[in-house]
Tab-separated table of C-alpha atoms and ligand atoms in Angstrom:
chain	number	residue	atom	x	y	z
A	995	MET	CA	-21.288	-17.317	9.582
A	996	VAL	CA	-17.629	-17.106	8.562
A	997	LYS	CA	-17.463	-20.829	7.812
A	998	GLN	CA	-20.632	-20.709	5.702
A	999	LEU	CA	-19.409	-17.747	3.693
A	1000	VAL	CA	-16.052	-19.364	3.119
A	1001	ALA	CA	-17.751	-22.557	1.953
A	1002	ALA	CA	-20.070	-20.562	-0.322
A	1003	GLN	CA	-17.092	-18.759	-1.883
A	1004	ASN	CA	-15.291	-22.057	-2.416
A	1005	ASP	CA	-18.323	-23.480	-4.216
A	1006	PHE	CA	-18.795	-20.345	-6.252
A	1007	PHE	CA	-15.166	-20.216	-7.354
A	1008	ALA	CA	-15.433	-23.851	-8.412
A	1009	THR	CA	-18.229	-22.951	-10.863
A	1010	GLN	CA	-15.504	-21.231	-12.969
A	1011	LYS	CA	-17.721	-18.167	-13.476
A	1012	THR	CA	-14.958	-15.767	-12.463
A	1013	LYS	CA	-12.664	-17.198	-15.148
A	1014	ASP	CA	-14.796	-15.364	-17.682
A	1015	ILE	CA	-13.300	-11.928	-18.305
A	1016	GLY	CA	-16.687	-10.536	-19.381
A	1017	TYR	CA	-18.137	-11.593	-16.033
A	1018	ARG	CA	-15.373	-9.837	-14.092
A	1019	LYS	CA	-15.713	-6.705	-16.203
A	1020	GLN	CA	-19.459	-6.590	-15.758
A	1021	TYR	CA	-19.077	-6.567	-11.962
A	1022	LEU	CA	-16.242	-4.054	-11.964
A	1023	LYS	CA	-18.487	-1.745	-13.992
A	1024	LYS	CA	-21.340	-2.222	-11.509
A	1025	LEU	CA	-18.965	-1.396	-8.669
A	1026	GLN	CA	-17.790	1.689	-10.560
A	1027	GLN	CA	-21.360	2.912	-11.031
A	1028	GLU	CA	-22.236	2.333	-7.393
A	1029	ILE	CA	-19.188	4.261	-6.166
A	1030	VAL	CA	-20.080	7.128	-8.506
A	1031	ASP	CA	-23.669	7.094	-7.191
A	1032	GLN	CA	-22.561	6.898	-3.554
A	1033	GLU	CA	-19.583	9.254	-3.739
A	1034	ASP	CA	-21.180	11.968	-1.587
A	1035	ALA	CA	-22.376	9.418	0.967
A	1036	ILE	CA	-18.856	7.944	1.132
A	1037	CYS	CA	-17.418	11.428	1.769
A	1038	ASP	CA	-20.055	11.971	4.474
A	1039	ALA	CA	-19.061	8.694	6.127
A	1040	LEU	CA	-15.393	9.702	6.090
A	1041	TYR	CA	-16.338	13.027	7.625
A	1042	ALA	CA	-18.348	11.259	10.312
A	1043	ASP	CA	-15.375	9.010	11.101
A	1044	PHE	CA	-12.677	11.648	11.534
A	1045	LYS	CA	-13.841	14.879	9.922
A	1046	LYS	CA	-11.942	14.073	6.782
A	1047	PRO	CA	-12.216	17.161	4.546
A	1048	LYS	CA	-14.282	16.545	1.420
A	1049	PHE	CA	-11.474	17.465	-0.980
A	1050	GLU	CA	-9.162	14.947	0.712
A	1051	SER	CA	-11.901	12.293	0.591
A	1052	LEU	CA	-12.349	12.828	-3.125
A	1053	ALA	CA	-8.649	13.114	-3.944
A	1054	THR	CA	-7.299	10.321	-1.766
A	1055	GLU	CA	-10.205	7.893	-1.478
A	1056	THR	CA	-13.058	7.822	-4.008
A	1057	GLN	CA	-11.363	9.293	-7.069
A	1058	LEU	CA	-8.294	7.099	-6.557
A	1059	ALA	CA	-10.523	4.033	-6.345
A	1060	LEU	CA	-12.422	5.142	-9.462
A	1061	ALA	CA	-9.165	5.696	-11.340
A	1062	GLU	CA	-8.051	2.152	-10.396
A	1063	LEU	CA	-11.412	0.808	-11.578
A	1064	LYS	CA	-11.274	2.645	-14.891
A	1065	HIS	CA	-7.748	1.409	-15.521
A	1066	ALA	CA	-8.645	-2.194	-14.642
A	1067	ILE	CA	-11.796	-2.208	-16.793
A	1068	LYS	CA	-9.867	-0.780	-19.741
A	1069	ASN	CA	-6.944	-3.185	-19.490
A	1070	ILE	CA	-8.346	-6.407	-18.062
A	1071	ASP	CA	-8.511	-8.122	-21.472
A	1072	THR	CA	-4.838	-7.470	-22.189
A	1073	TRP	CA	-3.699	-8.298	-18.664
A	1074	SER	CA	-5.507	-11.637	-18.744
A	1075	GLU	CA	-4.028	-12.782	-22.039
A	1076	PRO	CA	-1.473	-15.569	-21.939
A	1077	GLU	CA	2.035	-14.206	-22.482
A	1078	ARG	CA	3.982	-16.131	-25.130
A	1079	VAL	CA	7.657	-16.760	-24.360
A	1080	SER	CA	10.180	-18.089	-26.845
A	1081	GLY	CA	10.422	-21.856	-26.646
A	1082	SER	CA	13.606	-23.414	-25.308
A	1083	TRP	CA	15.267	-25.510	-28.002
A	1084	SER	CA	15.422	-28.560	-25.746
A	1085	ASN	CA	11.606	-28.615	-25.885
A	1086	PHE	CA	11.474	-28.231	-29.658
A	1087	PRO	CA	8.922	-28.436	-31.175
A	1088	SER	CA	6.768	-26.510	-28.688
A	1089	LYS	CA	4.733	-23.425	-27.833
A	1090	GLU	CA	5.395	-21.984	-24.376
A	1091	TRP	CA	3.459	-19.399	-22.421
A	1092	ILE	CA	2.571	-17.907	-19.059
A	1093	GLN	CA	-1.086	-17.932	-18.184
A	1094	PRO	CA	-2.357	-15.763	-15.321
A	1095	GLU	CA	-4.974	-17.545	-13.228
A	1096	PRO	CA	-6.878	-16.497	-10.114
A	1097	TYR	CA	-5.866	-18.017	-6.788
A	1098	GLY	CA	-9.406	-18.495	-5.439
A	1099	LYS	CA	-10.718	-16.910	-2.241
A	1100	VAL	CA	-8.917	-13.776	-1.144
A	1101	LEU	CA	-9.056	-12.215	2.309
A	1102	ILE	CA	-8.517	-8.448	2.456
A	1103	ILE	CA	-7.993	-6.834	5.864
A	1104	SER	CA	-7.772	-3.044	5.873
A	1105	PRO	CA	-7.001	-0.207	8.320
A	1106	TRP	CA	-8.839	2.964	9.360
A	1107	ASN	CA	-6.615	5.712	8.019
A	1108	TYR	CA	-7.690	5.668	4.338
A	1109	PRO	CA	-10.586	3.362	5.121
A	1110	PHE	CA	-12.321	3.435	1.742
A	1111	MET	CA	-9.399	3.413	-0.650
A	1112	LEU	CA	-7.338	0.816	1.207
A	1113	ALA	CA	-10.263	-1.612	1.207
A	1114	ILE	CA	-11.490	-1.037	-2.358
A	1115	SER	CA	-8.196	-0.631	-4.189
A	1116	PRO	CA	-6.899	-4.175	-3.491
A	1117	LEU	CA	-10.414	-5.540	-4.072
A	1118	ILE	CA	-10.424	-4.154	-7.624
A	1119	GLY	CA	-7.235	-6.045	-8.507
A	1120	ALA	CA	-8.410	-9.203	-6.762
A	1121	LEU	CA	-11.618	-9.228	-8.823
A	1122	ALA	CA	-9.927	-8.194	-12.063
A	1123	ALA	CA	-7.685	-11.229	-11.609
A	1124	GLY	CA	-10.762	-13.479	-11.161
A	1125	ASN	CA	-10.766	-14.172	-7.433
A	1126	THR	CA	-13.631	-14.060	-4.960
A	1127	ALA	CA	-13.114	-11.910	-1.868
A	1128	ILE	CA	-14.023	-11.345	1.733
A	1129	LEU	CA	-13.254	-7.868	2.974
A	1130	LYS	CA	-12.679	-7.042	6.638
A	1131	PRO	CA	-12.517	-3.245	7.010
A	1132	SER	CA	-11.427	-1.531	10.219
A	1133	GLU	CA	-13.627	-1.456	13.291
A	1134	TYR	CA	-12.425	2.106	13.990
A	1135	SER	CA	-13.795	3.717	10.823
A	1136	VAL	CA	-17.332	2.483	11.495
A	1137	HIS	CA	-19.218	4.799	9.162
A	1138	THR	CA	-16.965	4.091	6.195
A	1139	SER	CA	-16.960	0.355	6.926
A	1140	LYS	CA	-20.750	0.444	6.939
A	1141	ILE	CA	-21.058	2.156	3.584
A	1142	ILE	CA	-18.468	-0.172	2.057
A	1143	SER	CA	-20.594	-3.046	3.307
A	1144	GLN	CA	-23.758	-1.520	1.789
A	1145	ILE	CA	-22.090	-0.934	-1.577
A	1146	ILE	CA	-20.686	-4.447	-1.754
A	1147	ARG	CA	-24.014	-5.989	-0.736
A	1148	LYS	CA	-25.775	-4.050	-3.470
A	1149	VAL	CA	-23.289	-4.953	-6.208
A	1150	PHE	CA	-22.170	-8.522	-5.490
A	1151	PRO	CA	-23.732	-11.789	-4.407
A	1152	PRO	CA	-22.111	-12.795	-1.078
A	1153	GLU	CA	-20.573	-15.935	-2.552
A	1154	TYR	CA	-18.584	-13.637	-4.843
A	1155	VAL	CA	-17.716	-10.694	-2.544
A	1156	THR	CA	-18.725	-10.088	1.059
A	1157	VAL	CA	-17.835	-7.578	3.731
A	1158	ILE	CA	-17.561	-8.808	7.297
A	1159	GLU	CA	-17.405	-5.978	9.791
A	1160	GLY	CA	-15.789	-6.315	13.192
A	1161	GLY	CA	-12.545	-6.122	15.114
A	1162	VAL	CA	-9.763	-8.425	16.196
A	1163	GLU	CA	-12.150	-11.251	17.106
A	1164	VAL	CA	-13.634	-11.352	13.610
A	1165	SER	CA	-10.178	-11.041	12.052
A	1166	THR	CA	-8.961	-13.949	14.122
A	1167	GLN	CA	-11.935	-16.062	13.069
A	1168	LEU	CA	-11.278	-15.243	9.425
A	1169	LEU	CA	-7.587	-16.002	9.740
A	1170	ALA	CA	-8.357	-19.472	11.086
A	1171	GLU	CA	-9.817	-20.358	7.666
A	1172	LYS	CA	-7.806	-21.429	4.671
A	1173	TRP	CA	-7.396	-18.679	2.072
A	1174	GLU	CA	-5.711	-18.797	-1.274
A	1175	TYR	CA	-4.364	-15.257	-0.769
A	1176	ILE	CA	-4.300	-12.737	2.077
A	1177	PHE	CA	-3.845	-9.029	1.496
A	1178	PHE	CA	-3.258	-7.068	4.685
A	1179	THR	CA	-2.766	-3.350	5.234
A	1180	GLY	CA	-1.954	-2.198	8.751
A	1181	SER	CA	0.724	-2.073	11.399
A	1182	THR	CA	3.923	-4.110	11.282
A	1183	GLN	CA	2.988	-5.636	14.629
A	1184	VAL	CA	-0.322	-7.064	13.337
A	1185	GLY	CA	1.345	-7.908	10.022
A	1186	LYS	CA	3.440	-10.475	11.877
A	1187	ILE	CA	0.271	-12.115	13.273
A	1188	ILE	CA	-1.187	-12.271	9.767
A	1189	TYR	CA	1.996	-13.789	8.359
A	1190	LYS	CA	2.030	-16.504	11.035
A	1191	SER	CA	-1.600	-17.420	10.382
A	1192	ALA	CA	-0.992	-17.525	6.644
A	1193	ALA	CA	2.009	-19.811	7.148
A	1194	GLU	CA	-0.264	-22.472	8.674
A	1195	HIS	CA	-1.826	-22.978	5.235
A	1196	LEU	CA	1.134	-21.808	3.148
A	1197	THR	CA	-1.079	-18.976	1.947
A	1198	PRO	CA	0.719	-16.293	-0.066
A	1199	VAL	CA	0.449	-12.801	1.382
A	1200	THR	CA	0.874	-9.160	0.627
A	1201	LEU	CA	1.656	-7.153	3.732
A	1202	GLU	CA	1.352	-3.383	3.422
A	1203	LEU	CA	2.896	-2.233	6.701
A	1204	SER	CA	4.479	0.772	8.350
A	1205	GLY	CA	7.808	2.455	8.949
A	1206	LYS	CA	9.519	5.581	10.211
A	1207	ASN	CA	9.956	7.616	7.055
A	1208	PRO	CA	12.879	10.051	6.941
A	1209	CYS	CA	12.846	13.316	5.033
A	1210	ILE	CA	16.218	14.926	4.384
A	1211	VAL	CA	16.571	18.595	3.486
A	1212	ASP	CA	20.048	19.731	2.473
A	1213	GLU	CA	21.578	23.164	1.904
A	1214	THR	CA	20.922	23.131	-1.829
A	1215	ALA	CA	17.163	22.544	-1.548
A	1216	SER	CA	14.634	25.138	-2.569
A	1217	ILE	CA	13.501	25.738	1.011
A	1218	LYS	CA	10.216	27.529	0.443
A	1219	LEU	CA	8.966	24.870	-1.943
A	1220	ALA	CA	10.328	22.058	0.249
A	1221	ALA	CA	8.454	23.424	3.261
A	1222	LYS	CA	5.212	23.631	1.324
A	1223	ARG	CA	5.506	20.110	-0.036
A	1224	ILE	CA	6.537	18.655	3.323
A	1225	ALA	CA	3.685	20.436	5.113
A	1226	TRP	CA	1.214	19.070	2.575
A	1227	GLY	CA	2.463	15.459	2.695
A	1228	LYS	CA	2.804	15.432	6.461
A	1229	PHE	CA	-0.471	17.061	7.465
A	1230	ILE	CA	-2.897	15.733	4.873
A	1231	ASN	CA	-5.271	13.311	6.646
A	1232	ALA	CA	-3.931	14.882	9.884
A	1233	GLY	CA	-0.674	13.001	9.468
A	1234	GLN	CA	-2.395	9.607	9.555
A	1235	THR	CA	-0.703	8.493	6.363
A	1236	CYS	CA	1.588	5.487	6.226
A	1237	ILE	CA	3.908	7.264	3.773
A	1238	ALA	CA	3.868	10.672	5.469
A	1239	PRO	CA	7.330	12.035	6.253
A	1240	ASP	CA	7.837	10.991	9.869
A	1241	TYR	CA	10.824	13.155	10.838
A	1242	ILE	CA	13.010	15.764	9.172
A	1243	LEU	CA	16.781	15.705	8.989
A	1244	VAL	CA	17.705	19.231	7.983
A	1245	HIS	CA	21.115	20.781	7.374
A	1246	LYS	CA	21.805	23.221	10.223
A	1247	ASN	CA	22.455	26.113	7.825
A	1248	VAL	CA	18.918	25.973	6.432
A	1249	LYS	CA	17.026	24.819	9.505
A	1250	ASP	CA	15.722	28.236	10.601
A	1251	ALA	CA	14.562	29.000	7.087
A	1252	LEU	CA	12.822	25.639	6.842
A	1253	VAL	CA	11.063	26.108	10.175
A	1254	ASP	CA	9.901	29.622	9.219
A	1255	ASN	CA	8.608	28.388	5.885
A	1256	LEU	CA	6.871	25.386	7.438
A	1257	LYS	CA	5.068	27.742	9.827
A	1258	ASN	CA	4.098	30.014	6.945
A	1259	SER	CA	2.824	27.127	4.838
A	1260	LEU	CA	0.772	25.699	7.688
A	1261	THR	CA	-0.772	29.076	8.410
A	1262	GLU	CA	-1.541	29.538	4.710
A	1263	PHE	CA	-3.164	26.079	4.552
A	1264	TYR	CA	-5.213	26.104	7.735
A	1265	GLY	CA	-5.383	29.762	8.846
A	1266	LYS	CA	-4.324	31.193	12.196
A	1267	ASP	CA	-7.046	29.415	14.113
A	1268	MET	CA	-6.428	25.926	12.745
A	1269	GLU	CA	-8.980	24.251	14.945
A	1270	THR	CA	-11.750	25.963	13.003
A	1271	SER	CA	-10.372	25.002	9.601
A	1272	GLY	CA	-12.623	22.654	7.656
A	1273	ASP	CA	-9.553	21.427	5.782
A	1274	PHE	CA	-7.862	19.604	8.641
A	1275	ALA	CA	-8.958	16.154	9.832
A	1276	ARG	CA	-9.176	14.769	13.368
A	1277	ILE	CA	-7.426	11.826	14.991
A	1278	ALA	CA	-9.522	8.797	14.138
A	1279	THR	CA	-9.158	6.734	17.311
A	1280	GLY	CA	-9.152	7.722	20.977
A	1281	LYS	CA	-6.286	5.348	21.715
A	1282	HIS	CA	-4.087	6.886	19.083
A	1283	PHE	CA	-5.049	10.407	20.163
A	1284	GLU	CA	-3.814	9.643	23.680
A	1285	GLU	CA	-0.596	8.128	22.327
A	1286	LEU	CA	0.091	11.246	20.263
A	1287	LYS	CA	-0.521	13.524	23.238
A	1288	GLY	CA	1.882	11.369	25.223
A	1289	MET	CA	4.549	11.785	22.535
A	1290	LEU	CA	4.490	15.555	23.041
A	1291	GLU	CA	5.229	15.398	26.755
A	1292	GLY	CA	8.618	16.917	27.561
A	1293	GLN	CA	9.233	17.967	23.946
A	1294	LYS	CA	10.252	21.402	22.739
A	1295	ILE	CA	7.223	22.440	20.705
A	1296	ILE	CA	8.041	25.275	18.309
A	1297	PHE	CA	4.659	25.407	16.565
A	1298	GLY	CA	1.181	24.073	17.331
A	1299	GLY	CA	0.870	21.594	20.156
A	1300	LYS	CA	-2.734	22.477	20.969
A	1301	PHE	CA	-5.185	19.636	21.479
A	1302	VAL	CA	-8.908	19.406	22.200
A	1303	ASP	CA	-10.012	16.161	23.829
A	1304	ALA	CA	-13.704	16.486	22.961
A	1305	ASP	CA	-12.931	16.610	19.269
A	1306	GLN	CA	-9.748	14.496	19.139
A	1307	TYR	CA	-8.150	17.543	17.545
A	1308	LEU	CA	-4.405	17.816	17.550
A	1309	ALA	CA	-2.941	20.889	15.863
A	1310	PRO	CA	-0.215	20.610	13.231
A	1311	THR	CA	2.824	20.550	15.480
A	1312	LEU	CA	6.558	21.054	14.982
A	1313	VAL	CA	8.945	19.603	17.547
A	1314	ASP	CA	12.532	20.802	17.807
A	1315	GLU	CA	15.479	18.422	18.237
A	1316	PRO	CA	13.820	15.547	20.140
A	1317	GLU	CA	16.011	13.102	22.042
A	1318	LEU	CA	16.442	9.932	20.012
A	1319	ASP	CA	15.326	7.799	22.939
A	1320	SER	CA	12.090	9.751	23.452
A	1321	THR	CA	8.785	8.085	22.449
A	1322	ILE	CA	8.394	10.375	19.464
A	1323	MET	CA	11.578	8.935	17.944
A	1324	GLN	CA	10.917	5.307	18.888
A	1325	GLY	CA	8.374	4.237	16.291
A	1326	GLU	CA	6.072	5.590	13.602
A	1327	ILE	CA	4.329	8.818	14.750
A	1328	PHE	CA	1.253	8.518	12.476
A	1329	GLY	CA	-0.216	11.889	13.387
A	1330	PRO	CA	0.246	15.638	12.887
A	1331	ILE	CA	3.559	15.917	14.747
A	1332	LEU	CA	6.734	16.663	12.829
A	1333	PRO	CA	10.100	16.484	14.624
A	1334	LEU	CA	13.077	18.328	13.145
A	1335	ILE	CA	16.641	17.215	13.742
A	1336	SER	CA	19.585	19.184	12.389
A	1337	TYR	CA	22.793	17.738	10.949
A	1338	THR	CA	26.069	19.348	9.976
A	1339	ASP	CA	27.603	16.821	7.662
A	1340	GLU	CA	26.260	14.104	5.358
A	1341	SER	CA	28.247	11.513	7.310
A	1342	GLU	CA	25.908	12.041	10.292
A	1343	LEU	CA	22.777	11.080	8.393
A	1344	ASP	CA	23.369	7.374	8.538
A	1345	SER	CA	23.335	7.266	12.332
A	1346	TYR	CA	19.701	8.468	12.221
A	1347	ILE	CA	18.406	6.677	9.148
A	1348	SER	CA	19.964	3.295	9.931
A	1349	LYS	CA	18.636	3.379	13.487
A	1350	TYR	CA	15.247	2.298	12.105
A	1351	PRO	CA	14.339	-0.693	9.933
A	1352	ASN	CA	13.561	-0.226	6.220
A	1353	PRO	CA	11.097	2.668	5.996
A	1354	LEU	CA	7.989	2.462	3.827
A	1355	ALA	CA	8.868	5.819	2.249
A	1356	PHE	CA	11.958	7.987	1.886
A	1357	TYR	CA	12.126	11.657	0.970
A	1358	MET	CA	14.899	14.083	0.211
A	1359	PHE	CA	14.965	17.689	-0.887
A	1360	SER	CA	18.168	18.669	-2.651
A	1361	SER	CA	19.343	19.966	-5.991
A	1362	ASP	CA	22.649	18.091	-5.689
A	1363	LYS	CA	22.265	15.242	-8.183
A	1364	LYS	CA	25.173	13.246	-6.782
A	1365	PHE	CA	23.758	13.476	-3.266
A	1366	GLN	CA	20.358	12.361	-4.573
A	1367	LYS	CA	21.943	9.378	-6.300
A	1368	ARG	CA	23.987	8.409	-3.232
A	1369	LEU	CA	21.001	8.348	-0.887
A	1370	MET	CA	18.646	6.643	-3.332
A	1371	SER	CA	21.132	3.837	-3.843
A	1372	ARG	CA	22.338	3.520	-0.248
A	1373	TYR	CA	19.032	2.996	1.565
A	1374	SER	CA	16.472	0.267	1.180
A	1375	PHE	CA	12.909	1.564	1.444
A	1376	GLY	CA	9.477	0.836	-0.044
A	1377	GLY	CA	9.317	3.839	-2.364
A	1378	GLY	CA	10.267	7.464	-2.331
A	1379	THR	CA	10.232	10.881	-3.895
A	1380	ILE	CA	12.986	13.395	-4.519
A	1381	ASN	CA	11.936	17.021	-3.988
A	1382	ASP	CA	8.368	16.183	-2.962
A	1383	THR	CA	6.503	13.913	-0.576
A	1384	VAL	CA	3.875	11.154	-0.889
A	1385	ILE	CA	3.244	11.548	-4.635
A	1386	HIS	CA	5.030	8.363	-5.726
A	1387	ILE	CA	1.808	6.628	-4.624
A	1388	SER	CA	-0.128	8.389	-7.389
A	1389	ASN	CA	1.450	6.678	-10.408
A	1390	LYS	CA	-0.349	3.394	-11.046
A	1391	ASP	CA	2.682	2.087	-12.949
A	1392	LEU	CA	4.859	2.320	-9.834
A	1393	PRO	CA	4.379	-0.666	-7.499
A	1394	PHE	CA	3.419	0.571	-4.054
A	1395	GLY	CA	4.610	-1.395	-1.047
A	1396	GLY	CA	7.279	-1.880	1.561
A	1397	VAL	CA	10.405	-3.921	2.043
A	1398	GLY	CA	11.660	-5.752	5.123
A	1399	GLN	CA	9.767	-4.495	8.181
A	1400	SER	CA	7.619	-2.162	6.045
A	1401	GLY	CA	6.032	-4.945	4.049
A	1402	ILE	CA	5.987	-7.636	1.415
A	1403	GLY	CA	4.726	-7.097	-2.134
A	1404	GLY	CA	3.675	-4.078	-4.164
A	1405	TYR	CA	0.413	-3.137	-5.866
A	1406	HIS	CA	-1.536	-0.576	-7.938
A	1407	GLY	CA	-2.589	-0.785	-11.565
A	1408	LYS	CA	-1.386	-3.905	-13.349
A	1409	HIS	CA	0.820	-4.740	-10.369
A	1410	THR	CA	-2.350	-5.499	-8.362
A	1411	PHE	CA	-3.626	-7.795	-11.102
A	1412	ASP	CA	-0.291	-9.618	-11.185
A	1413	LEU	CA	-0.139	-9.876	-7.424
A	1414	PHE	CA	-3.539	-11.576	-7.263
A	1415	SER	CA	-2.707	-13.937	-10.151
A	1416	HIS	CA	-0.745	-17.117	-10.126
A	1417	HIS	CA	1.447	-17.084	-13.223
A	1418	LYS	CA	1.118	-20.583	-14.586
A	1419	SER	CA	3.832	-21.828	-16.963
A	1420	ILE	CA	2.650	-24.053	-19.783
A	1421	VAL	CA	4.524	-25.909	-22.507
A	1422	LYS	CA	2.634	-27.472	-25.396
A	1423	ARG	CA	4.787	-30.047	-27.155
A	1424	GLY	CA	4.527	-30.904	-30.818
A	1425	THR	CA	4.157	-34.591	-31.623
A	1426	TRP	CA	5.745	-34.712	-35.063
A	1427	LEU	CA	9.317	-34.937	-33.684
A	1428	ASP	CA	10.769	-36.644	-30.593
A	1429	VAL	CA	14.513	-36.071	-30.074
A	1430	PRO	CA	15.785	-39.223	-28.275
A	1431	LEU	CA	18.619	-37.514	-26.304
A	1432	ARG	CA	16.915	-37.682	-22.866
A	1433	TYR	CA	15.979	-41.365	-23.021
A	1434	ALA	CA	18.115	-44.228	-21.670
A	1435	PRO	CA	20.398	-45.874	-22.595
A	1436	TYR	CA	22.552	-42.764	-22.094
A	1437	SER	CA	25.826	-43.947	-23.643
A	1438	PHE	CA	25.537	-41.692	-26.714
A	1439	SER	CA	23.694	-38.849	-24.929
A	1440	ILE	CA	26.448	-38.525	-22.311
A	1441	ILE	CA	28.910	-37.513	-25.017
A	1442	LEU	CA	26.466	-35.082	-26.577
A	1443	ILE	CA	25.253	-33.368	-23.375
A	1444	LYS	CA	28.630	-31.703	-22.738
A	1445	LYS	CA	28.903	-30.531	-26.312
A	1446	ILE	CA	25.495	-28.914	-26.232
A	1447	LYS	CA	26.368	-25.880	-24.184
A	1448	TYR	CA	23.009	-24.202	-24.145
A	1449	LEU	CA	20.492	-26.752	-23.053
A	1450	PHE	CA	17.974	-24.067	-22.062
B	1626	NAD	P1	-3.809	-2.347	12.665
B	1626	NAD	O1	-2.677	-3.216	12.263
B	1626	NAD	O2	-4.062	-2.118	14.098
B	1626	NAD	O3	-5.180	-2.906	12.050
B	1626	NAD	C1	-5.346	-3.205	10.688
B	1626	NAD	C2	-6.435	-4.250	10.533
B	1626	NAD	O4	-6.032	-5.422	11.212
B	1626	NAD	C3	-7.791	-3.846	11.091
B	1626	NAD	O5	-8.803	-4.264	10.203
B	1626	NAD	C4	-7.864	-4.593	12.410
B	1626	NAD	O6	-9.187	-4.964	12.762
B	1626	NAD	C5	-7.041	-5.841	12.134
B	1626	NAD	N1	-6.373	-6.334	13.345
B	1626	NAD	C6	-5.923	-5.617	14.396
B	1626	NAD	N2	-5.368	-6.413	15.318
B	1626	NAD	C7	-5.460	-7.676	14.839
B	1626	NAD	C8	-5.054	-8.948	15.348
B	1626	NAD	N3	-4.455	-9.086	16.526
B	1626	NAD	N4	-5.319	-10.043	14.582
B	1626	NAD	C9	-5.920	-9.915	13.390
B	1626	NAD	N5	-6.333	-8.738	12.871
B	1626	NAD	C10	-6.108	-7.627	13.585
B	1626	NAD	O7	-3.585	-0.978	11.870
B	1626	NAD	P2	-4.437	0.342	11.956
B	1626	NAD	O8	-4.215	0.962	13.285
B	1626	NAD	O9	-5.825	0.097	11.507
B	1626	NAD	O10	-3.729	1.216	10.812
B	1626	NAD	C11	-2.625	1.986	11.037
B	1626	NAD	C12	-1.344	1.288	10.637
B	1626	NAD	O11	-1.448	0.819	9.309
B	1626	NAD	C13	-0.154	2.223	10.653
B	1626	NAD	O12	0.933	1.565	11.247
B	1626	NAD	C14	0.113	2.502	9.189
B	1626	NAD	O13	1.440	2.832	8.868
B	1626	NAD	C15	-0.310	1.225	8.554
B	1626	NAD	N6	-0.704	1.456	7.167
B	1626	NAD	C16	0.039	0.965	6.182
B	1626	NAD	C17	-0.315	1.232	4.856
B	1626	NAD	C18	0.485	0.725	3.707
B	1626	NAD	O14	-0.017	0.831	2.588
B	1626	NAD	N7	1.654	0.186	3.900
B	1626	NAD	C19	-1.451	1.987	4.588
B	1626	NAD	C20	-2.185	2.468	5.647
B	1626	NAD	C21	-1.822	2.195	6.956
């Protein structure tokens, strides 16, 4: 089946239909309408997968995808236009420009944590740029994967866009094919497998991966507000967010205040009996639930810690001063557990932050502008926010992605269009003049070439 679909997409791309901007726009509009029509069903599917609260489904899945669609539909004409550059004088007379063109067939592999948005958002850019696509959503978010498949089947012919559901086996089959672009969102570990497969065919990739995201709170921060914003960014989606703050580095003088305020914020958000709150999601996979429970063993839990196996519920949990060699501080937590580590002096921070490879996100709460500037310039990370968490993802003009171990490439808004386009350079020479400098014999040219300082 995979081979046939790949062949069908090759043939379809060769018809040149997707080069027509009107054609792309027409399908993006159909997709937009279908998402609007199915929005409640999508939210129901997300709830069925991991009890994702409806507000979070709207705010972080469907409405984000619709905003991307609206932006792409509005701007696709401008984005697709050739960009004139000034001609180099050595080419005179000429017109010179950059023409975006689609790569061809794109493979999009997505994870389970924001299962709708992380599948649809790259797809929008891939189609806006004129590619065909095969989408492989996660096998763990079965209900959402199913509705994505239904939507795509209703809107697109399979030779243009298809969803193939399944797990590692299906992914492996897909990766054995030749793609013109691969867009992967998931763990760093699997990202390496994707990169190796892509290398076989020299296929360009975007890898949206993971990291251990620090969040620094210094003495000058507004603690009450910091606590509220950290609690929101950490516990939305039950902490299963690639850019959630992973651990807190807090100045010892404000640690107690931060902990008290975090507790207050969490109680305000989810009530005293958090398990009954309809605003807090569950852990999406059994495997990950067990891993998270394991991380809590032997830790000093200062808030939460309750879990319910039947429901894969893990309460918002604060852990005090974990050992750096404990599992919780080894890799990405990716769940509702927030460790707090205190520091006394700025010079100590580096021993924590540099212990881990480039994080996907970086947060700091401080009103000290010089401190903000020092940290922002010192560390290499995908993206970050000062005095808030997670929200840098919401601006479509900011490219979203990692660096080093946390990923390759950035997307959202026009950045997604650019990422899925090859930028073709074209020079159109005039024929009414032909400067002889470059032609042999070179005896005269060799004198001139050194005098002409600016050949380009
Ligand atoms: P994962 O890497 O296990 O799986 C992602 C996708 O890859 C799934 O569709 C899965 O079927 C496929 N896959 C898994 N193993 C494979 C293999 N051996 N060969 C080929 N394909 C394979 O990730 P996940 O558990 O679904 O998602 C959680 C991870 O994703 C976290 O680490 C999180 O930080 C990361 N993530 C990153 C971003 C980002 O934008 N950077 C966003 C969301 C999640």
